[in-house]
mmCIF file with all atom_site columns, C-alpha atoms in Angstrom:
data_model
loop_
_atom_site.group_PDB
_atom_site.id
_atom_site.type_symbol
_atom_site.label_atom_id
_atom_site.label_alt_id
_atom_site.label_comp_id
_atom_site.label_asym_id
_atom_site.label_entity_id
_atom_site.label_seq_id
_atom_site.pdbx_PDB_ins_code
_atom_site.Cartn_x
_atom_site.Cartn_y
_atom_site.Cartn_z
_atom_site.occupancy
_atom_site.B_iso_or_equiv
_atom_site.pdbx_formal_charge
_atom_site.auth_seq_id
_atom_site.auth_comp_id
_atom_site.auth_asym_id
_atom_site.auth_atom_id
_atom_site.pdbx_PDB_model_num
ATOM 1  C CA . UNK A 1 1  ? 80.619 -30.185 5.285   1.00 80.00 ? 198 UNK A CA 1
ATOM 2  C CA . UNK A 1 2  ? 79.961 -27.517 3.176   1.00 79.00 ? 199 UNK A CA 1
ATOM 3  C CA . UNK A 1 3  ? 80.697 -27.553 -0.548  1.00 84.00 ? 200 UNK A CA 1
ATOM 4  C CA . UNK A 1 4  ? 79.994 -24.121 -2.716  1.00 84.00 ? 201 UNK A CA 1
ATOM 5  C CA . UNK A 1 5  ? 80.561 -24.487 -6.542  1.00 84.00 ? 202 UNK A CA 1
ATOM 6  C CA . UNK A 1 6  ? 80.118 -21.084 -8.103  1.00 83.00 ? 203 UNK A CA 1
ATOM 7  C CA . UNK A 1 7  ? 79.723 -20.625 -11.925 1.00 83.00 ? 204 UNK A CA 1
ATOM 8  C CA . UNK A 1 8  ? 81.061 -17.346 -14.230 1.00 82.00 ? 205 UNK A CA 1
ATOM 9  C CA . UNK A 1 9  ? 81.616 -16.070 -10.896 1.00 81.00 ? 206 UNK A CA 1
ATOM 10 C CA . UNK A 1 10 ? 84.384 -12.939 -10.792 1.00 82.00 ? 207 UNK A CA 1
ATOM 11 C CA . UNK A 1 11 ? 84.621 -10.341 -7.974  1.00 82.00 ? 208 UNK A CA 1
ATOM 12 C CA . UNK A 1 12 ? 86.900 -7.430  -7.657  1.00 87.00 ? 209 UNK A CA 1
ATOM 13 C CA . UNK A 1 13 ? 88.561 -7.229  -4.006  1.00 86.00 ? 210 UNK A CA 1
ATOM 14 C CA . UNK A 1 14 ? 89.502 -3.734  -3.301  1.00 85.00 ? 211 UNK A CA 1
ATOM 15 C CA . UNK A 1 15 ? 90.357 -2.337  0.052   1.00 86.00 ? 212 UNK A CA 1
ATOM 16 C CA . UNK A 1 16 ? 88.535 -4.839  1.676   1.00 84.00 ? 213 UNK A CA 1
ATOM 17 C CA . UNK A 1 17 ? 85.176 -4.036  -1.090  1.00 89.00 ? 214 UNK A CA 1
ATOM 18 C CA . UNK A 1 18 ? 83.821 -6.827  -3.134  1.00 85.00 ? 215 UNK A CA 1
ATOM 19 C CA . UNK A 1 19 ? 82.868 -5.317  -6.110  1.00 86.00 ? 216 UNK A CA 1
ATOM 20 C CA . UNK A 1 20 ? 81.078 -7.449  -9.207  1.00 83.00 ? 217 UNK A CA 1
ATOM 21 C CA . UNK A 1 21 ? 82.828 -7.659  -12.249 1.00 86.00 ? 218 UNK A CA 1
ATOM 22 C CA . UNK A 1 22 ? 81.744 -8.442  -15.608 1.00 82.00 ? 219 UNK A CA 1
ATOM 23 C CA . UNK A 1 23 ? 77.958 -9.595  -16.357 1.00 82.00 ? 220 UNK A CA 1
ATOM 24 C CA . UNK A 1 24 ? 75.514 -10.516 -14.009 1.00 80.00 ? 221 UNK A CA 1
ATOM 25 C CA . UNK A 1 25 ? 74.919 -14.028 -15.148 1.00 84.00 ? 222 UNK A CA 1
ATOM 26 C CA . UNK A 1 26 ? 76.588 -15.941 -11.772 1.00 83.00 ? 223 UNK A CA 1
ATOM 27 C CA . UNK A 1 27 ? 75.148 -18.720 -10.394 1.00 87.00 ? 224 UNK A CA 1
ATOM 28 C CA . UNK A 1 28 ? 76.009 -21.124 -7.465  1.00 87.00 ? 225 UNK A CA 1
ATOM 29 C CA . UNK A 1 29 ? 75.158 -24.489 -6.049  1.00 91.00 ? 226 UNK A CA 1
ATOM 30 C CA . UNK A 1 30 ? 75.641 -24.994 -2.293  1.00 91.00 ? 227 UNK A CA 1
ATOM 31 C CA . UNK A 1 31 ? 75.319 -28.697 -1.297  1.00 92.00 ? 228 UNK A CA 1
ATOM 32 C CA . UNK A 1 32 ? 75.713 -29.240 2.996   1.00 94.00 ? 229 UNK A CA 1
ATOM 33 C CA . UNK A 1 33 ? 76.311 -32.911 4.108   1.00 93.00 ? 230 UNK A CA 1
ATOM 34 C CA . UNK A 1 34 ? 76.354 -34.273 7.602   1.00 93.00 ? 231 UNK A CA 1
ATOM 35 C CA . UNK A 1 35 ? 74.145 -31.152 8.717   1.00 96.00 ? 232 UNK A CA 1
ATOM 36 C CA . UNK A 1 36 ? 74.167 -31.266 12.775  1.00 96.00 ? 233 UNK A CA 1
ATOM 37 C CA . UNK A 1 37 ? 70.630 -28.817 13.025  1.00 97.00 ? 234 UNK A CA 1
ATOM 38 C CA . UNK A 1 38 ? 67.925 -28.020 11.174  1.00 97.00 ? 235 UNK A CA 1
ATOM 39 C CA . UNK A 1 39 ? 64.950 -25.567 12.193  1.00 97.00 ? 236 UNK A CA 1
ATOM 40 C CA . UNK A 1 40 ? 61.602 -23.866 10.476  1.00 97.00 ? 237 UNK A CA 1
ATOM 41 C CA . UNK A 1 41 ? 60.823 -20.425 11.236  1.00 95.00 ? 238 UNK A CA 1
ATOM 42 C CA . UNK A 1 42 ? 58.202 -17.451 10.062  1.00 96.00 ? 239 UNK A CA 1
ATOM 43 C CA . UNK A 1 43 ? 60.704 -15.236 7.480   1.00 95.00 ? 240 UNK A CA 1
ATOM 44 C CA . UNK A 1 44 ? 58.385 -12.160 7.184   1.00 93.00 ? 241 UNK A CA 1
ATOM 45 C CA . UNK A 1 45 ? 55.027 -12.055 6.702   1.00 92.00 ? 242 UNK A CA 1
ATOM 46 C CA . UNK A 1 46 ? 54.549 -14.624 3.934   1.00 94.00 ? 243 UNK A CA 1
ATOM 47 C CA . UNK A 1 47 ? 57.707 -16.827 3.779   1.00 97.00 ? 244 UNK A CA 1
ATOM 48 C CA . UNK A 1 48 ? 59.128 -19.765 5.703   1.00 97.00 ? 245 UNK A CA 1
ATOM 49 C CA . UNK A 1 49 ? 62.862 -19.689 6.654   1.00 97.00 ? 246 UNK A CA 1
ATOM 50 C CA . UNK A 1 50 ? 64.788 -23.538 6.718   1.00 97.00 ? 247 UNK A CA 1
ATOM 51 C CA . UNK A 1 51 ? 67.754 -22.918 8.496   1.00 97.00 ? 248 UNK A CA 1
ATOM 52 C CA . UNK A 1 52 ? 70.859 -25.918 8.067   1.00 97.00 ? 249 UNK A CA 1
ATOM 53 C CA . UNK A 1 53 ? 74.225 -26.082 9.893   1.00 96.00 ? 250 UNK A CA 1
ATOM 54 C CA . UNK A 1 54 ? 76.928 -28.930 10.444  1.00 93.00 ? 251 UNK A CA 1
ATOM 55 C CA . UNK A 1 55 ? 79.229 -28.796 13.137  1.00 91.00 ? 252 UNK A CA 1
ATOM 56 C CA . UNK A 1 56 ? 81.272 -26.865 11.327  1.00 91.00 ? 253 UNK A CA 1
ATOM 57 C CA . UNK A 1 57 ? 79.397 -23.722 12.179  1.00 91.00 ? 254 UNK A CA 1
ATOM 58 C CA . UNK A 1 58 ? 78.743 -23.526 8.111   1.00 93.00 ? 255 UNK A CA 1
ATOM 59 C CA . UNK A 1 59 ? 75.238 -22.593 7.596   1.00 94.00 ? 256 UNK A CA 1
ATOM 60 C CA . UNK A 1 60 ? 72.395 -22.541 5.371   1.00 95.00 ? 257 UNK A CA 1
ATOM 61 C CA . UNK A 1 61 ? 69.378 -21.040 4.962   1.00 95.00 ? 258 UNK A CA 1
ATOM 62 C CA . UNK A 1 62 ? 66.563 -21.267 2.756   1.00 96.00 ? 259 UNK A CA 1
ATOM 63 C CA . UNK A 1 63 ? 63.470 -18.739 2.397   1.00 97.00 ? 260 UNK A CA 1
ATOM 64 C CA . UNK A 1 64 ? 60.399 -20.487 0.808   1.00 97.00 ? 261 UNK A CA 1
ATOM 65 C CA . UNK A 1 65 ? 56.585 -19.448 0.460   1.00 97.00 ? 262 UNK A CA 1
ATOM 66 C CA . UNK A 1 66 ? 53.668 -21.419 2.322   1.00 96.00 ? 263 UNK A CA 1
ATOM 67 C CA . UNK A 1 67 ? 53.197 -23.757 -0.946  1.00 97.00 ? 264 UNK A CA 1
ATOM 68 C CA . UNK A 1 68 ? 56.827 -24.789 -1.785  1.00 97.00 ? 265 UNK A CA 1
ATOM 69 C CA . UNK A 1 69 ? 57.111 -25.889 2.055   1.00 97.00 ? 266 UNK A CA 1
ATOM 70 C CA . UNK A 1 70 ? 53.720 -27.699 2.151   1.00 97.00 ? 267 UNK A CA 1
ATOM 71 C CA . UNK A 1 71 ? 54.924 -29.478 -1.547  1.00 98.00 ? 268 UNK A CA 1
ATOM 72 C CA . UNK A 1 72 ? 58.566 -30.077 0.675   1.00 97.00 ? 269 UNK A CA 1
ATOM 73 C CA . UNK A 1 73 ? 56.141 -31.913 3.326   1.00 96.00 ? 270 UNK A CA 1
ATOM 74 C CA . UNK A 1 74 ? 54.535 -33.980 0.706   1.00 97.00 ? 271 UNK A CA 1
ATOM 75 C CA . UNK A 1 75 ? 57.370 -34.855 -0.935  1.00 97.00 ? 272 UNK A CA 1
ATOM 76 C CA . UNK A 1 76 ? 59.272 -36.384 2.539   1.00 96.00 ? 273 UNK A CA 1
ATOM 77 C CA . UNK A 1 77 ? 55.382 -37.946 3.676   1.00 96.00 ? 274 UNK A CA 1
ATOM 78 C CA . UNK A 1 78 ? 56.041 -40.054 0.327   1.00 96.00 ? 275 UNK A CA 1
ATOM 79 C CA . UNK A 1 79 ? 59.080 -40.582 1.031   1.00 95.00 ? 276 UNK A CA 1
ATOM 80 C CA . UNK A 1 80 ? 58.169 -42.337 4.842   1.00 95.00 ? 277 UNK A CA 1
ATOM 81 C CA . UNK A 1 81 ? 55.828 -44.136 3.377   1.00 95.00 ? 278 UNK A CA 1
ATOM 82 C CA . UNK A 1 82 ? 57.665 -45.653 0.369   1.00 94.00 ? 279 UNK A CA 1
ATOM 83 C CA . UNK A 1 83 ? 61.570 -45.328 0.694   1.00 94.00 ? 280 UNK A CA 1
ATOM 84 C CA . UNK A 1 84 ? 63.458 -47.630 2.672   1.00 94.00 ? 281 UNK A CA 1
ATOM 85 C CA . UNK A 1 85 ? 65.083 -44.095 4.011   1.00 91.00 ? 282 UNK A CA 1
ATOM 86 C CA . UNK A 1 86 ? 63.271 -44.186 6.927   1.00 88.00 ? 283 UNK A CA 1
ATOM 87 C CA . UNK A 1 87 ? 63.255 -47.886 7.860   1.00 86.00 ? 284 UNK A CA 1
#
């Protein structure tokens, strides 16, 4: 399941155009439950690409550097070791 919440968020749809209206101060929040894959891959030279999808066919990805993904690792290594998660 994919859930998109998107804030000040106002497009103009003409003849099949999106076109941004009004000031550029949008933001959204994309949460994905019950996600069926999930993969690493090289994005470029210097990123890492986290790629998400449910069974849907929704998907997600997510474009981090080198550090944010080796903080991401720490952060789920805690997590085995102290969160009844992963009993």
């Amino acid at each position: 399941m994919l859930s998109l919440t998107l804030e000040d968020f106002m497009v103009e749809l003409n003849d099949g155009s999106i076109k941004n209206v009004g000031p550029a101060n949008k933001s959204a929040t994309v949460k994905m439950f019950d996600v069926e894959s999930a993969e690493a891959r090289e994005f470029g030279d210097k990123r890492v690409k986290l790629v998400f999808e449910d069974d849907d066919g929704s998907e997600v990805q997510v474009s981090l550097f080198p550090e944010d993904v080796r903080k991401l690792a720490d952060d789920i290594d805690t997590l085995e070791e102290d969160s009844p998660v992963f009993d």
